[in-house]
Amino acid sequence: MTPAAETAGGVAVGDGEGMRLRPGLRTFAGLAVLALSIASPAAAQDWFTREACTVDVARIDPLAYPPALQDNYQQALEGVPNPVGRLWRITAPGGAVSHLWGTYHTPHPLLLDLPDTFRSVLADARVVALEFDPLPESRAALLSAFDPATLWNPWPATADPRDDIDPKVRGWIQDRMTDIDWDVTYLPQMTDAGLLLLLLADPCGDYLSQVLLGQDNYIAQEAYLAGAKVTGLQQPQDLVLQLTDPSRAANARALIQLFGATLGPDAADPAIRSTGYALYLQGRLGELDLWSSDLLKRVFPPDQAARIERLSLDYILVERNGFFVAAARPLIDGGGAVLAVGASHLPGELGMVEMLRDAGYDVERVPLPDEP
């Protein structure tokens, strides 16, 4: 499965901001602003070896994505708004121009080789906004994302109450905890939101995080060094606070299953990773989401996979897209803004491109060389 949160499908892609599985079930992308810090690279599950995580070429592998399936997706995407395109030009009613960029939340060299067109936009930016603000204003703000009251249950627990988590996924979560030197006996004491933070970082990122930034934070670094203001469309603590709200309890549990599924063997398959990278680099974001969604069905039965995905995306994409657009409007009204969010936030009727249009902005795709 793959990102975009982000993004999201099965291949976890996270730079701390998020991962993504379909849409980002990891481009879900997700979400290192929020990830709990890892002191040193870990081996991760046995299948997340350095060799498996090293993808030298982004290409669509017919074993991971058969041509017949590609044809099916093309038919499924007919009528879906904005299925292609990573870069979009936003014109405010007053004429001010800004841009929207779909990121892939992972620290891989192939994904940090930004196209020249976008680099030019970034160089001219007045302000760059990531999903989460990477610049805390105070020590209190820095620590607020790790408030024990939201990360840990207030009572001692000996048995994990999450009996609805698929046993194999629970095993992958426990393996991940062990691999980053966490005691699995912590699991019952962690809130759903606290556990989710632990699952947001891509295990393949263990091998690169000491050297490379994830794409989102790489963009922020380039902008900051060029003199642009760097900010966020949400604060780091917003994700945790929102997912500890009882009204989102089902969404939080679904997200645990979603990101837990991205710790399985498929996520370390080089053919799957290479294919996910290629679809993203070609701007085929709607297709990437459909393909990632099908990868989730390798872990869960179809009905369960559909429910997990629906509950996850209702919050991580749809609801947050509304938050993002509301926060972005003052920035884009002033012009010179670059919004950099997981690629899965862009396509579809409830994607950011359509939401911005509904809010009165003119949004046009900026074609890039490798895109159809």
mmCIF file of N, CA, C and O in Angstrom, residues 86 101-104 108-120 122 214-220 222-223 280-281 368-370:
data_model
loop_
_atom_site.group_PDB
_atom_site.id
_atom_site.type_symbol
_atom_site.label_atom_id
_atom_site.label_comp_id
_atom_site.label_asym_id
_atom_site.label_seq_id
_atom_site.Cartn_x
_atom_site.Cartn_y
_atom_site.Cartn_z
ATOM 1 N N ARG A 86 -0.020 17.277 -9.893
ATOM 2 C CA ARG A 86 0.552 17.573 -8.579
ATOM 3 C C ARG A 86 0.604 19.067 -8.280
ATOM 4 O O ARG A 86 0.637 19.460 -7.124
ATOM 5 N N TRP A 101 0.421 22.285 -4.064
ATOM 6 C CA TRP A 101 1.314 21.193 -4.452
ATOM 7 C C TRP A 101 0.962 19.944 -3.651
ATOM 8 O O TRP A 101 0.813 20.000 -2.426
ATOM 9 N N GLY A 102 0.848 18.804 -4.324
ATOM 10 C CA GLY A 102 0.596 17.531 -3.663
ATOM 11 C C GLY A 102 1.897 16.827 -3.340
ATOM 12 O O GLY A 102 2.676 16.517 -4.236
ATOM 13 N N THR A 103 2.130 16.557 -2.076
ATOM 14 C CA THR A 103 3.391 15.954 -1.638
ATOM 15 C C THR A 103 3.258 14.441 -1.485
ATOM 16 O O THR A 103 2.164 13.878 -1.484
ATOM 17 N N TYR A 104 4.408 13.803 -1.322
ATOM 18 C CA TYR A 104 4.477 12.379 -0.988
ATOM 19 C C TYR A 104 5.308 12.300 0.279
ATOM 20 O O TYR A 104 6.487 12.636 0.281
ATOM 21 N N HIS A 108 12.691 9.942 0.340
ATOM 22 C CA HIS A 108 13.360 9.149 -0.689
ATOM 23 C C HIS A 108 13.907 10.080 -1.767
ATOM 24 O O HIS A 108 13.215 11.010 -2.192
ATOM 25 N N PRO A 109 15.146 9.854 -2.229
ATOM 26 C CA PRO A 109 15.751 10.768 -3.222
ATOM 27 C C PRO A 109 14.899 10.976 -4.465
ATOM 28 O O PRO A 109 14.859 12.088 -5.012
ATOM 29 N N LEU A 110 14.217 9.935 -4.931
ATOM 30 C CA LEU A 110 13.398 10.079 -6.135
ATOM 31 C C LEU A 110 12.295 11.117 -5.946
ATOM 32 O O LEU A 110 11.884 11.787 -6.899
ATOM 33 N N LEU A 111 11.822 11.263 -4.722
ATOM 34 C CA LEU A 111 10.706 12.149 -4.437
ATOM 35 C C LEU A 111 11.159 13.544 -4.012
ATOM 36 O O LEU A 111 10.343 14.454 -3.879
ATOM 37 N N LEU A 112 12.455 13.697 -3.796
ATOM 38 C CA LEU A 112 13.006 15.011 -3.458
ATOM 39 C C LEU A 112 13.549 15.728 -4.693
ATOM 40 O O LEU A 112 13.957 16.887 -4.609
ATOM 41 N N ASP A 113 13.542 15.045 -5.825
ATOM 42 C CA ASP A 113 13.980 15.651 -7.080
ATOM 43 C C ASP A 113 12.807 16.430 -7.670
ATOM 44 O O ASP A 113 12.148 15.998 -8.606
ATOM 45 N N LEU A 114 12.541 17.587 -7.096
ATOM 46 C CA LEU A 114 11.357 18.372 -7.455
ATOM 47 C C LEU A 114 11.483 18.930 -8.871
ATOM 48 O O LEU A 114 12.571 19.349 -9.290
ATOM 49 N N PRO A 115 10.397 18.969 -9.627
ATOM 50 C CA PRO A 115 10.458 19.499 -10.991
ATOM 51 C C PRO A 115 10.820 20.988 -10.988
ATOM 52 O O PRO A 115 10.477 21.733 -10.068
ATOM 53 N N ASP A 116 11.506 21.424 -12.044
ATOM 54 C CA ASP A 116 11.968 22.811 -12.127
ATOM 55 C C ASP A 116 10.814 23.809 -12.037
ATOM 56 O O ASP A 116 10.951 24.881 -11.447
ATOM 57 N N THR A 117 9.673 23.455 -12.627
ATOM 58 C CA THR A 117 8.521 24.359 -12.584
ATOM 59 C C THR A 117 8.109 24.649 -11.152
ATOM 60 O O THR A 117 7.844 25.801 -10.772
ATOM 61 N N PHE A 118 8.068 23.599 -10.333
ATOM 62 C CA PHE A 118 7.679 23.805 -8.939
ATOM 63 C C PHE A 118 8.788 24.510 -8.169
ATOM 64 O O PHE A 118 8.518 25.346 -7.294
ATOM 65 N N ARG A 119 10.040 24.199 -8.460
ATOM 66 C CA ARG A 119 11.137 24.891 -7.784
ATOM 67 C C ARG A 119 11.070 26.398 -8.025
ATOM 68 O O ARG A 119 11.356 27.198 -7.131
ATOM 69 N N SER A 120 10.679 26.784 -9.229
ATOM 70 C CA SER A 120 10.555 28.209 -9.534
ATOM 71 C C SER A 120 9.442 28.847 -8.718
ATOM 72 O O SER A 120 9.578 29.967 -8.196
ATOM 73 N N LEU A 122 8.380 27.765 -5.843
ATOM 74 C CA LEU A 122 8.828 27.767 -4.455
ATOM 75 C C LEU A 122 9.815 28.901 -4.193
ATOM 76 O O LEU A 122 9.767 29.556 -3.137
ATOM 77 N N GLY A 214 11.829 14.274 4.840
ATOM 78 C CA GLY A 214 10.695 13.905 4.020
ATOM 79 C C GLY A 214 10.374 15.049 3.068
ATOM 80 O O GLY A 214 10.787 16.202 3.293
ATOM 81 N N GLN A 215 9.622 14.770 2.005
ATOM 82 C CA GLN A 215 9.411 15.793 0.987
ATOM 83 C C GLN A 215 8.790 17.067 1.560
ATOM 84 O O GLN A 215 9.191 18.185 1.200
ATOM 85 N N ASP A 216 7.826 16.926 2.459
ATOM 86 C CA ASP A 216 7.158 18.096 3.025
ATOM 87 C C ASP A 216 8.162 19.007 3.733
ATOM 88 O O ASP A 216 8.195 20.221 3.505
ATOM 89 N N ASN A 217 8.969 18.410 4.608
ATOM 90 C CA ASN A 217 9.914 19.221 5.359
ATOM 91 C C ASN A 217 11.090 19.684 4.511
ATOM 92 O O ASN A 217 11.698 20.719 4.793
ATOM 93 N N TYR A 218 11.398 18.962 3.466
ATOM 94 C CA TYR A 218 12.410 19.415 2.508
ATOM 95 C C TYR A 218 11.925 20.694 1.821
ATOM 96 O O TYR A 218 12.676 21.661 1.661
ATOM 97 N N ILE A 219 10.659 20.706 1.413
ATOM 98 C CA ILE A 219 10.074 21.902 0.812
ATOM 99 C C ILE A 219 10.115 23.060 1.799
ATOM 100 O O ILE A 219 10.470 24.201 1.447
ATOM 101 N N ALA A 220 9.776 22.782 3.055
ATOM 102 C CA ALA A 220 9.796 23.832 4.073
ATOM 103 C C ALA A 220 11.207 24.373 4.277
ATOM 104 O O ALA A 220 11.408 25.583 4.435
ATOM 105 N N GLU A 222 13.708 24.422 2.062
ATOM 106 C CA GLU A 222 14.083 25.226 0.901
ATOM 107 C C GLU A 222 13.425 26.606 0.976
ATOM 108 O O GLU A 222 14.060 27.630 0.692
ATOM 109 N N ALA A 223 12.158 26.638 1.358
ATOM 110 C CA ALA A 223 11.445 27.905 1.442
ATOM 111 C C ALA A 223 12.003 28.789 2.553
ATOM 112 O O ALA A 223 12.194 30.005 2.374
ATOM 113 N N TYR A 280 2.898 8.487 -8.569
ATOM 114 C CA TYR A 280 2.964 9.830 -8.003
ATOM 115 C C TYR A 280 3.757 10.773 -8.906
ATOM 116 O O TYR A 280 3.294 11.885 -9.216
ATOM 117 N N LEU A 281 4.933 10.354 -9.340
ATOM 118 C CA LEU A 281 5.788 11.218 -10.154
ATOM 119 C C LEU A 281 5.155 11.533 -11.508
ATOM 120 O O LEU A 281 5.482 12.553 -12.125
ATOM 121 N N LEU A 368 3.140 19.203 -15.693
ATOM 122 C CA LEU A 368 4.569 18.962 -15.477
ATOM 123 C C LEU A 368 5.072 17.963 -16.512
ATOM 124 O O LEU A 368 4.294 17.169 -17.047
ATOM 125 N N PRO A 369 6.369 17.963 -16.810
ATOM 126 C CA PRO A 369 6.905 17.167 -17.925
ATOM 127 C C PRO A 369 6.568 15.687 -17.909
ATOM 128 O O PRO A 369 6.284 15.109 -18.951
ATOM 129 N N ASP A 370 6.553 15.038 -16.735
ATOM 130 C CA ASP A 370 6.330 13.588 -16.692
ATOM 131 C C ASP A 370 4.858 13.211 -16.565
ATOM 132 O O ASP A 370 4.527 12.031 -16.461
#
